Amino acid sequence: MNAPVTNQRSWVVALLLCFFFGIIGVHRFYVGKTGTGILQIVTFGGLGLWTLIDFIVILVGGFRDKQGQPLAR
């Protein structure tokens, strides 16, 4: 019997990274989404809009890591 996979990525850390460094996508690198993290650097967080949307999604608990796992609370 396999033990359930637990996520090591923290919801609080992702939220704080998005708040302080979201315009350069640091929170996306943190959860393993390197490709979209680079896109956020290039577009300055979608001129802030993408960052705002990510912040809200993280805040309500809908943000997931690269493997599709929810962030640990």
Short mmCIF file of C-alpha atoms in Angstrom, two decimals, residues 22-25 39-53:
data_model
loop_
_atom_site.label_atom_id
_atom_site.label_comp_id
_atom_site.label_asym_id
_atom_site.label_seq_id
_atom_site.Cartn_x
_atom_site.Cartn_y
_atom_site.Cartn_z
CA GLY A 22 4.85 38.32 -8.32
CA ILE A 23 5.70 40.71 -11.13
CA ILE A 24 8.74 38.53 -11.90
CA GLY A 25 6.94 35.22 -11.29
CA LEU A 39 6.77 34.34 -19.26
CA GLN A 40 5.94 36.41 -16.21
CA ILE A 41 9.46 37.84 -16.16
CA VAL A 42 9.23 38.78 -19.84
CA THR A 43 5.75 40.35 -19.52
CA PHE A 44 6.28 41.88 -16.06
CA GLY A 45 3.58 39.64 -14.63
CA GLY A 46 1.26 40.30 -17.54
CA LEU A 47 1.61 44.01 -16.72
CA GLY A 48 0.44 43.17 -13.21
CA LEU A 49 -2.86 41.58 -14.23
CA TRP A 50 -1.53 38.01 -14.31
CA THR A 51 0.09 38.58 -10.92
CA LEU A 52 -3.16 39.87 -9.44
CA ILE A 53 -5.08 36.86 -10.75
#
